[in-house]
mmCIF file of C-alpha atoms in Angstrom:
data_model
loop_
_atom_site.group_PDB
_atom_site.id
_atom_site.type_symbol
_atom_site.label_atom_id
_atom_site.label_comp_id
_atom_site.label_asym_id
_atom_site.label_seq_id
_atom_site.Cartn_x
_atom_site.Cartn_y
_atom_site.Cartn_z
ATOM 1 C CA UNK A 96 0.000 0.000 0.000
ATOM 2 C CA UNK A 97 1.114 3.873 -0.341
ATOM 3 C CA UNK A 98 3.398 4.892 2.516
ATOM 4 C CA UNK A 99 1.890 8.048 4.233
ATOM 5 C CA UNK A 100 4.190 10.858 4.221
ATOM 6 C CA UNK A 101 4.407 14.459 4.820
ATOM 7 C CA UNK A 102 2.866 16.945 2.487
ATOM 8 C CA UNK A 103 5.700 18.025 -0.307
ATOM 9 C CA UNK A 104 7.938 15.577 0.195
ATOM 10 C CA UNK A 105 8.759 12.738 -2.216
ATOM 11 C CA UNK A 106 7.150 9.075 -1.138
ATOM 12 C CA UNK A 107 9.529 6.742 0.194
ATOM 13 C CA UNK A 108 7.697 4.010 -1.407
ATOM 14 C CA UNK A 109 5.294 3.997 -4.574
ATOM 15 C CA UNK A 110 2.046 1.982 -4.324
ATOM 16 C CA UNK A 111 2.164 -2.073 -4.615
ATOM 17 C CA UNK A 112 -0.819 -3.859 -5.983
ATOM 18 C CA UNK A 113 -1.172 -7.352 -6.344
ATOM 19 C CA UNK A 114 -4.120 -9.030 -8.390
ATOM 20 C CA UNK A 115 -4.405 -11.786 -11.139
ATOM 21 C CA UNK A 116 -5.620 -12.266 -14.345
ATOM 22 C CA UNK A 117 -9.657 -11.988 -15.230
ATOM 23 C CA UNK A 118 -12.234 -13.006 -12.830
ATOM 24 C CA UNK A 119 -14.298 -15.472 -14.583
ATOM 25 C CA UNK A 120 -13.238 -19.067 -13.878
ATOM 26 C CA UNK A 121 -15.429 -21.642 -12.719
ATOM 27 C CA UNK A 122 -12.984 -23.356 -10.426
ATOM 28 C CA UNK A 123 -12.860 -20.042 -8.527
ATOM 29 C CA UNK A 124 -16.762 -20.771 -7.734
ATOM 30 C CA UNK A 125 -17.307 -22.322 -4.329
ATOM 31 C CA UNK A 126 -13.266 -21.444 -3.658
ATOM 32 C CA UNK A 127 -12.808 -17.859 -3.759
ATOM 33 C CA UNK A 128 -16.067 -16.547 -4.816
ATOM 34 C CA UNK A 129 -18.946 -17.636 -2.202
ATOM 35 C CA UNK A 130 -21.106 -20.286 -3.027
ATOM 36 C CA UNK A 131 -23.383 -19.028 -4.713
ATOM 37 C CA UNK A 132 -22.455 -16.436 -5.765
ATOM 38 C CA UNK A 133 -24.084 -14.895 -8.941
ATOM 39 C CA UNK A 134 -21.593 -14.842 -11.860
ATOM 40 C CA UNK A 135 -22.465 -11.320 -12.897
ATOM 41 C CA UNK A 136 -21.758 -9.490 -9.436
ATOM 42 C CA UNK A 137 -18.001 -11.620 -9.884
ATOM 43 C CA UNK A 138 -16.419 -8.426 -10.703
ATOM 44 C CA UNK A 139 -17.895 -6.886 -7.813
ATOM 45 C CA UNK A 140 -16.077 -9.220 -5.091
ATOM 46 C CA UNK A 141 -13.254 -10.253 -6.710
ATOM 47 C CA UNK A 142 -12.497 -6.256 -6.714
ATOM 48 C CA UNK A 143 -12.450 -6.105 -3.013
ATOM 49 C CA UNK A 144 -10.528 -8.669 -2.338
ATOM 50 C CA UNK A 145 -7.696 -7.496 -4.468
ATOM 51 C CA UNK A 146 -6.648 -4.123 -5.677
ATOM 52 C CA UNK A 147 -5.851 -4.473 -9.338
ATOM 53 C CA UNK A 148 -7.178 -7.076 -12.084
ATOM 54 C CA UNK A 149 -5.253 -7.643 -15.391
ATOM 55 C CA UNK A 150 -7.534 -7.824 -18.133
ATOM 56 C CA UNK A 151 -6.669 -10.766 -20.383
ATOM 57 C CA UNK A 152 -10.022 -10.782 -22.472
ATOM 58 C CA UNK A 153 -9.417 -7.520 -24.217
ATOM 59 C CA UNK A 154 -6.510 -9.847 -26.075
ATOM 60 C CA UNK A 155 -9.130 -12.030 -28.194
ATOM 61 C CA UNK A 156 -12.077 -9.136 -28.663
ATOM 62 C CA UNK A 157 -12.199 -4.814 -28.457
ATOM 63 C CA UNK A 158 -14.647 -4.185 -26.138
ATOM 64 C CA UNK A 159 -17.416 -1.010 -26.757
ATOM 65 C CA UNK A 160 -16.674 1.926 -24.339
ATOM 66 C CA UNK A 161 -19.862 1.090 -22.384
ATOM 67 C CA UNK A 162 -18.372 -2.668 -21.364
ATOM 68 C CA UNK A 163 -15.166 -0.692 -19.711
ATOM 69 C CA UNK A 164 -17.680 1.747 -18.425
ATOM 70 C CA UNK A 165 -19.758 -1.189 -16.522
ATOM 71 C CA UNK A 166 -16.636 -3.442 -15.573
ATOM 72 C CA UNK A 167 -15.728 0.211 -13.678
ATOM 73 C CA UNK A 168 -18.747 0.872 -12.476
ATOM 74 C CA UNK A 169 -18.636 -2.588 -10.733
ATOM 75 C CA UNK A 170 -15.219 -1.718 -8.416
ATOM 76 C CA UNK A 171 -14.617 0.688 -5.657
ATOM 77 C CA UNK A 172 -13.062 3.854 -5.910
ATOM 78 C CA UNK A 173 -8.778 2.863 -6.003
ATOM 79 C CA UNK A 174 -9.242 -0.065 -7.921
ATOM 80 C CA UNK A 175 -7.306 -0.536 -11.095
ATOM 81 C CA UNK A 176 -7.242 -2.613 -14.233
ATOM 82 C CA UNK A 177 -4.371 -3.342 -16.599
ATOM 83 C CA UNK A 178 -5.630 -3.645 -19.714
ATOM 84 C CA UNK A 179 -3.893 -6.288 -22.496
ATOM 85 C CA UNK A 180 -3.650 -5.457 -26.083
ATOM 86 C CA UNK A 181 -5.187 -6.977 -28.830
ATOM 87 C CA UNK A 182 -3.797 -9.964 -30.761
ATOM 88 C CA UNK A 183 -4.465 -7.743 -33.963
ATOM 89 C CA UNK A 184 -2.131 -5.725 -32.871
ATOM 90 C CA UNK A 185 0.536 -7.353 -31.479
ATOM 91 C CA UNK A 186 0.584 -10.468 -34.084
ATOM 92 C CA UNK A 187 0.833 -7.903 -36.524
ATOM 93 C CA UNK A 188 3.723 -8.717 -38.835
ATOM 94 C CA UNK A 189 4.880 -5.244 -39.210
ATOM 95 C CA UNK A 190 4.173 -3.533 -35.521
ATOM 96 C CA UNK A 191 5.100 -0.103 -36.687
ATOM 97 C CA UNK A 192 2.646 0.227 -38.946
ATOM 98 C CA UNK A 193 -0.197 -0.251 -36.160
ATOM 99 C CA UNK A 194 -1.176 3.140 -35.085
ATOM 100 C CA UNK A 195 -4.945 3.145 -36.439
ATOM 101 C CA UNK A 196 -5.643 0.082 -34.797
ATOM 102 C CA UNK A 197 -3.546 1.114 -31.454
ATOM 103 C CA UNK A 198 -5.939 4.315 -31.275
ATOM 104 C CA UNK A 199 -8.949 2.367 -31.686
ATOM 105 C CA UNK A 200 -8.206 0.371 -28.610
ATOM 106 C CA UNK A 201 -7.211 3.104 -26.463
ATOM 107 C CA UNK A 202 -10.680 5.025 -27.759
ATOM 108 C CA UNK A 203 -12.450 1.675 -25.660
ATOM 109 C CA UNK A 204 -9.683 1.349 -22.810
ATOM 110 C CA UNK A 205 -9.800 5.144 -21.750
ATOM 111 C CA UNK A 206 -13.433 4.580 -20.689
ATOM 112 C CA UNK A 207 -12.416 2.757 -17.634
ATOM 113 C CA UNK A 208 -11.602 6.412 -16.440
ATOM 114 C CA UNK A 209 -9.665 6.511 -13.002
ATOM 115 C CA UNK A 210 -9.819 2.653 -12.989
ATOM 116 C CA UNK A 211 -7.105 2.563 -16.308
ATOM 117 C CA UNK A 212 -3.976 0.975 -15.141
ATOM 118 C CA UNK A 213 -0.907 -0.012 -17.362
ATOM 119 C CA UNK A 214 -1.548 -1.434 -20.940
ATOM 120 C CA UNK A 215 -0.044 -4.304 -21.385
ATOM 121 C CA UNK A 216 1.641 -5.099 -25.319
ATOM 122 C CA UNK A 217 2.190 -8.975 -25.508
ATOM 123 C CA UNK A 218 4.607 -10.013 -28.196
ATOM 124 C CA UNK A 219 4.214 -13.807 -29.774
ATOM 125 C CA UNK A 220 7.252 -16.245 -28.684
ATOM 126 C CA UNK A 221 8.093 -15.898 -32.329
ATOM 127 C CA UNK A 222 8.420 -12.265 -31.905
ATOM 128 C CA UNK A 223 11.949 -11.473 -32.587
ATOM 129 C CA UNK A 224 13.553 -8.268 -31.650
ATOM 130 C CA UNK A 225 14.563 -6.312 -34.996
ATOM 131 C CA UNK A 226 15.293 -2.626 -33.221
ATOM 132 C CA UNK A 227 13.760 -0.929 -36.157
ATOM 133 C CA UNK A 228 10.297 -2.477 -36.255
ATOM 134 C CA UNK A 229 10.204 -2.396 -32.650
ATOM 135 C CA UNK A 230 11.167 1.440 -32.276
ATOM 136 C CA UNK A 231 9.003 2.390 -34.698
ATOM 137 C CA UNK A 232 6.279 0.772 -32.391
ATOM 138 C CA UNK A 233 7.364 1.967 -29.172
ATOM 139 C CA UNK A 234 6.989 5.456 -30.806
ATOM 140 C CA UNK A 235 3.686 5.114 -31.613
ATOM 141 C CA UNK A 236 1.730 4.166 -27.785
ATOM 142 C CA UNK A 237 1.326 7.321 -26.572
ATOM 143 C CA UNK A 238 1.812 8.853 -23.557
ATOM 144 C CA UNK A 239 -2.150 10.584 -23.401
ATOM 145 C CA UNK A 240 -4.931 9.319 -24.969
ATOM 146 C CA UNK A 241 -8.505 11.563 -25.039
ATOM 147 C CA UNK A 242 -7.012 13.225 -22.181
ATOM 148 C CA UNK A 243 -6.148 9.969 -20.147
ATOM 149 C CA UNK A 244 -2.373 9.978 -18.862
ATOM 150 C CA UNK A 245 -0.979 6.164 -19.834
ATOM 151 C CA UNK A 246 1.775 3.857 -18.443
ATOM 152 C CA UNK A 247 2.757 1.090 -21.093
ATOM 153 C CA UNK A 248 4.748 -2.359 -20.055
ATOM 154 C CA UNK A 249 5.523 -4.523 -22.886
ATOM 155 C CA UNK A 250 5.968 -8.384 -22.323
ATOM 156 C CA UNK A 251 8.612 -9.747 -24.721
ATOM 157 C CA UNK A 252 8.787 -13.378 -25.486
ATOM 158 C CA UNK A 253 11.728 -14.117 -27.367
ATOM 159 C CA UNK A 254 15.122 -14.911 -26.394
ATOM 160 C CA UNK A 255 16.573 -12.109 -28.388
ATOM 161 C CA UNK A 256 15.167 -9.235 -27.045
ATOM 162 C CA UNK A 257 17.695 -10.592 -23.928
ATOM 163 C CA UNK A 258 19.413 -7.560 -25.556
ATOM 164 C CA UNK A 259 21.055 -4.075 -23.898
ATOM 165 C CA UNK A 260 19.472 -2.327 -27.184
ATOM 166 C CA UNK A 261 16.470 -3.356 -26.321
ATOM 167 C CA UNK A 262 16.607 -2.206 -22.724
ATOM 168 C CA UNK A 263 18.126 1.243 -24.076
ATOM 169 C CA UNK A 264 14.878 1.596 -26.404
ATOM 170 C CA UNK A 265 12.447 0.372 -24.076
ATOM 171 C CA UNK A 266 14.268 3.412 -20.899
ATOM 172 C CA UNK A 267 14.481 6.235 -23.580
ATOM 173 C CA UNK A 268 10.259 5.893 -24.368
ATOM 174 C CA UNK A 269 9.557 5.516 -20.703
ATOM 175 C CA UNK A 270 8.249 2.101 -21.392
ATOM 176 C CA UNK A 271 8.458 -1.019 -18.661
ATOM 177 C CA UNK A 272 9.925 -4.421 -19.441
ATOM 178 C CA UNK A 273 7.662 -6.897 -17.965
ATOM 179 C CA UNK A 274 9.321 -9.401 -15.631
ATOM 180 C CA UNK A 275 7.937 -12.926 -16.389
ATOM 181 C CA UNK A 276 8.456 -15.116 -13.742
ATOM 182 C CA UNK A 277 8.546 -17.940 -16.803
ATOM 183 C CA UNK A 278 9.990 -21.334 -16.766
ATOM 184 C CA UNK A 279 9.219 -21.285 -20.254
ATOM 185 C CA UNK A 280 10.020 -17.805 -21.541
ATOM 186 C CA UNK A 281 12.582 -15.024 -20.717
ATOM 187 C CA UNK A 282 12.873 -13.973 -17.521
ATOM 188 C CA UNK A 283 14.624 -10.740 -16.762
ATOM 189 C CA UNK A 284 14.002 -7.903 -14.485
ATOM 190 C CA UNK A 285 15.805 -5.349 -16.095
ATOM 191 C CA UNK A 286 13.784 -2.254 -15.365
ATOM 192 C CA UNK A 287 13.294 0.163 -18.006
ATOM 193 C CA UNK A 288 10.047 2.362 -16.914
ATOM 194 C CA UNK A 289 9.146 4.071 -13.880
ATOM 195 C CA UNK A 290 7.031 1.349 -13.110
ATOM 196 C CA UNK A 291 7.253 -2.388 -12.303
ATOM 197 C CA UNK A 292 4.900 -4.780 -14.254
ATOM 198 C CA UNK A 293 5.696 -8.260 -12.961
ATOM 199 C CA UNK A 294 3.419 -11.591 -14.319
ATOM 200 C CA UNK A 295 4.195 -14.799 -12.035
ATOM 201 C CA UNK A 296 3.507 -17.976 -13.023
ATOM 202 C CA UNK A 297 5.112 -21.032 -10.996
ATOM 203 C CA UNK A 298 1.455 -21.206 -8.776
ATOM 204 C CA UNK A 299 1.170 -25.095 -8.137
ATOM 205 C CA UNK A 300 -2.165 -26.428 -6.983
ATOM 206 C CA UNK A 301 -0.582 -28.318 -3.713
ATOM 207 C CA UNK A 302 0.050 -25.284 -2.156
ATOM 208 C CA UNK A 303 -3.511 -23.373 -0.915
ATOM 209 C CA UNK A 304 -2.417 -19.922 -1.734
ATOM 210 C CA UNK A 305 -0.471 -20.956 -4.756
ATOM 211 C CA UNK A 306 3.292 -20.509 -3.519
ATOM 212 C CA UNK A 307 5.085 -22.020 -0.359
ATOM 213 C CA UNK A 308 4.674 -19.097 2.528
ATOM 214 C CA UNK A 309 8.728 -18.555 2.489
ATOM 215 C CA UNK A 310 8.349 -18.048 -1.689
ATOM 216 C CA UNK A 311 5.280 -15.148 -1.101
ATOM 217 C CA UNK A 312 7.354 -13.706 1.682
ATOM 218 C CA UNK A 313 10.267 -13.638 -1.110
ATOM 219 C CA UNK A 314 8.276 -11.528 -3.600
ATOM 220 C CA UNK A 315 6.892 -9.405 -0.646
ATOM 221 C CA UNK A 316 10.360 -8.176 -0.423
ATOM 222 C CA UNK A 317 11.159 -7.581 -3.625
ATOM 223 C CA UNK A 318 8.088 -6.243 -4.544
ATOM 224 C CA UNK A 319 8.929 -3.523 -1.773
ATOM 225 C CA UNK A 320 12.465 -3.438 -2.889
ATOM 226 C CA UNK A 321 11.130 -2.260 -6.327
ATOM 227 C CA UNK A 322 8.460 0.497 -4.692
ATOM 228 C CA UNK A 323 11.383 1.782 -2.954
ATOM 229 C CA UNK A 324 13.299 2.537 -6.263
ATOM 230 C CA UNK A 325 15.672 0.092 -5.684
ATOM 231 C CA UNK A 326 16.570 -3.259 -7.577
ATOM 232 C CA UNK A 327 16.564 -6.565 -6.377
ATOM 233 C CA UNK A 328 19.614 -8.024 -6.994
ATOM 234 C CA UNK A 329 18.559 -11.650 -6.572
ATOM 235 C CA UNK A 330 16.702 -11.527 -9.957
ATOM 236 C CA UNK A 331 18.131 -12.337 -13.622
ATOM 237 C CA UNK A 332 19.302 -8.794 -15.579
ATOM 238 C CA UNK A 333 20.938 -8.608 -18.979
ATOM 239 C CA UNK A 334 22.709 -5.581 -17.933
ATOM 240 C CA UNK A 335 23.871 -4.127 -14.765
ATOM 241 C CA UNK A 336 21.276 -3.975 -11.882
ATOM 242 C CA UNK A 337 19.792 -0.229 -12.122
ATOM 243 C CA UNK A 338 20.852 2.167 -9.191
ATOM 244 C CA UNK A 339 18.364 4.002 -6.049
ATOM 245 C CA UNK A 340 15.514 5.764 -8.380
ATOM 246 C CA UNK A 341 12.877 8.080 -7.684
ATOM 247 C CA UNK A 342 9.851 5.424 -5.690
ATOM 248 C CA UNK A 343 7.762 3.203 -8.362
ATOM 249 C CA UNK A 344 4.225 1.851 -8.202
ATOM 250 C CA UNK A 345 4.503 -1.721 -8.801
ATOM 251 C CA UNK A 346 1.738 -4.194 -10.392
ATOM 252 C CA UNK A 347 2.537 -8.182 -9.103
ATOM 253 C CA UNK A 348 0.018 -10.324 -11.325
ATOM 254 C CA UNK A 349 -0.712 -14.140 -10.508
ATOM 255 C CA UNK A 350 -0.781 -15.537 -14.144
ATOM 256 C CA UNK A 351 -1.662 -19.454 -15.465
ATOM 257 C CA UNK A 352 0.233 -21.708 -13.630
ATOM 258 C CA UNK A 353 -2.174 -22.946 -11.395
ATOM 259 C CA UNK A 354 -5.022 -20.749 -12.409
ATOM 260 C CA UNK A 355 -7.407 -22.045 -9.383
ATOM 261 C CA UNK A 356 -4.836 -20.777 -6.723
ATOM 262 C CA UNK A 357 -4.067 -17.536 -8.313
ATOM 263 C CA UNK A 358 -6.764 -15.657 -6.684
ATOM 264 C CA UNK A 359 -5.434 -16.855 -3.055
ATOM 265 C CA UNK A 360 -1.873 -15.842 -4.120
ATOM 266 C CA UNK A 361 -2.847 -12.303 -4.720
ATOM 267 C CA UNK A 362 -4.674 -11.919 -1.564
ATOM 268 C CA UNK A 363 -1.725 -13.438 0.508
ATOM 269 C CA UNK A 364 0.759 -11.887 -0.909
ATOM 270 C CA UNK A 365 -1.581 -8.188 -0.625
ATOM 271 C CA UNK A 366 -1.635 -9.161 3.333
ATOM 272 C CA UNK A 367 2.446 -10.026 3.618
ATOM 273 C CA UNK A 368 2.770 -6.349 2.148
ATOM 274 C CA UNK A 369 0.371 -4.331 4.092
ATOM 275 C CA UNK A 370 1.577 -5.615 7.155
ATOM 276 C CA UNK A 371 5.502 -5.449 6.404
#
């Protein structure tokens, strides 16, 4: 959560939200939604239980403005979605030539008002970085959109972008790296925004809130370690670990895996923070 602090001075810690992806899953039903529980107030609870929901639908369809008005309608005041990118966009073969359709999405995703978090740009695993295309794409997600201030965090997918170019690209546009917690794709933490995106997915379904306690009390700390504006050191980096920054919000989203237990995860690791 936000550290209080005096008026006019800078925070000594930027505000750490923890949430998971979507909120409609049937296994969740009798687990961490009530039993029942109608499916259409879903939104409702799962929203108070955790403080930010990444929107993975939005990858398969372009919602009208009045869906994103409803979906933030249904949360309390604070709450905050990411929002992920559409596949049109981001399978495109030629991402610099994208801007129409980027517009178009951020004409629906600006409707969530207050409640728009980070936009999240998903590359394919066949994705590879060619500086050129990928500049010319970086250049083109804006920083306002109809008025609405936005934070981008791009998750890259291919071996190659394990690249300082990359990281130099992704730091001059203000853009965040997003640090995949992947046994199956690249995993870095080089930070390159002035915020922290991170997606974890090693949940296993033996464990009730996803992760052994000692592994939630791990990313506690290094989710505070981020907020702080430092760099944890215990993580994989291409280049050299970034030195004490201004404070940074920081996003921690509970991603496949073991989908059932990612809801628990969230709320667990929400509790380990607010009481550190």
């Amino acid at each position: 959560m936000a550290t209080q602090r005096a008026p006019g001075k800078a925070p000594a810690r930027g505000d750490i939200r923890t949430g998971m992806g979507g909120w409609t899953f049937p296994p969740w039903r009798g687990v961490f939604y009530p039993q029942g529980l109608v499916q259409k107030r879903e939104l409702e609870y799962a929203s108070r239980q955790v403080r930010a929901i990444e929107i993975n639908g939005t990858y398969y369809r372009s919602p009208e403005a009045a869906t994103y008005e409803k979906w933030a309608a249904d949360t309390p005041d604070g709450f905050i979605f990411s929002v992920k990118a559409p596949r049109h966009i981001v399978q495109a073969r030629s991402l610099s030539s994208t801007g129409e359709r980027i517009g178009q999405f951020l004409d629906g995703a600006v409707a969530l008002g207050d409640r728009l978090g980070p936009l999240l740009w998903q590359f394919l695993p066949t994705r590879k970085f060619d500086a050129d295309d990928i500049a010319g794409f970086l250049d083109l997600l804006p920083e306002k959109h109809a008025g609405a201030t936005l934070r981008h965090a791009v998750e890259v997918r291919h071996d190659s972008f394990m690249d300082e170019r990359w990281l130099e690209l992704a730091r001059e546009r203000g853009v965040a790296t997003v640090f995949t917690d992947s046994p199956k794709y690249p995993s870095f933490a080089d930070l390159t925004g002035p915020f922290v995106y991170a997606r974890l997915m090693r949940s296993v379904s033996s464990e009730t809130n996803g992760y052994r306690a000692k592994d939630l009390a791990a990313w506690a700390g290094r989710a505070a370690t981020w907020a702080a504006g430092e760099d944890p050191a215990d993580l994989p980096h291409v280049g050299p670990a970034a030195s004490q920054a201004a404070a940074r919000d920081v996003f921690v989203y509970f991603i496949s895996a073991a989908k059932e237990r990612n809801p628990a995860a969230a709320v667990a690791l929400d509790k380990l923070i607010d009481s550190a």
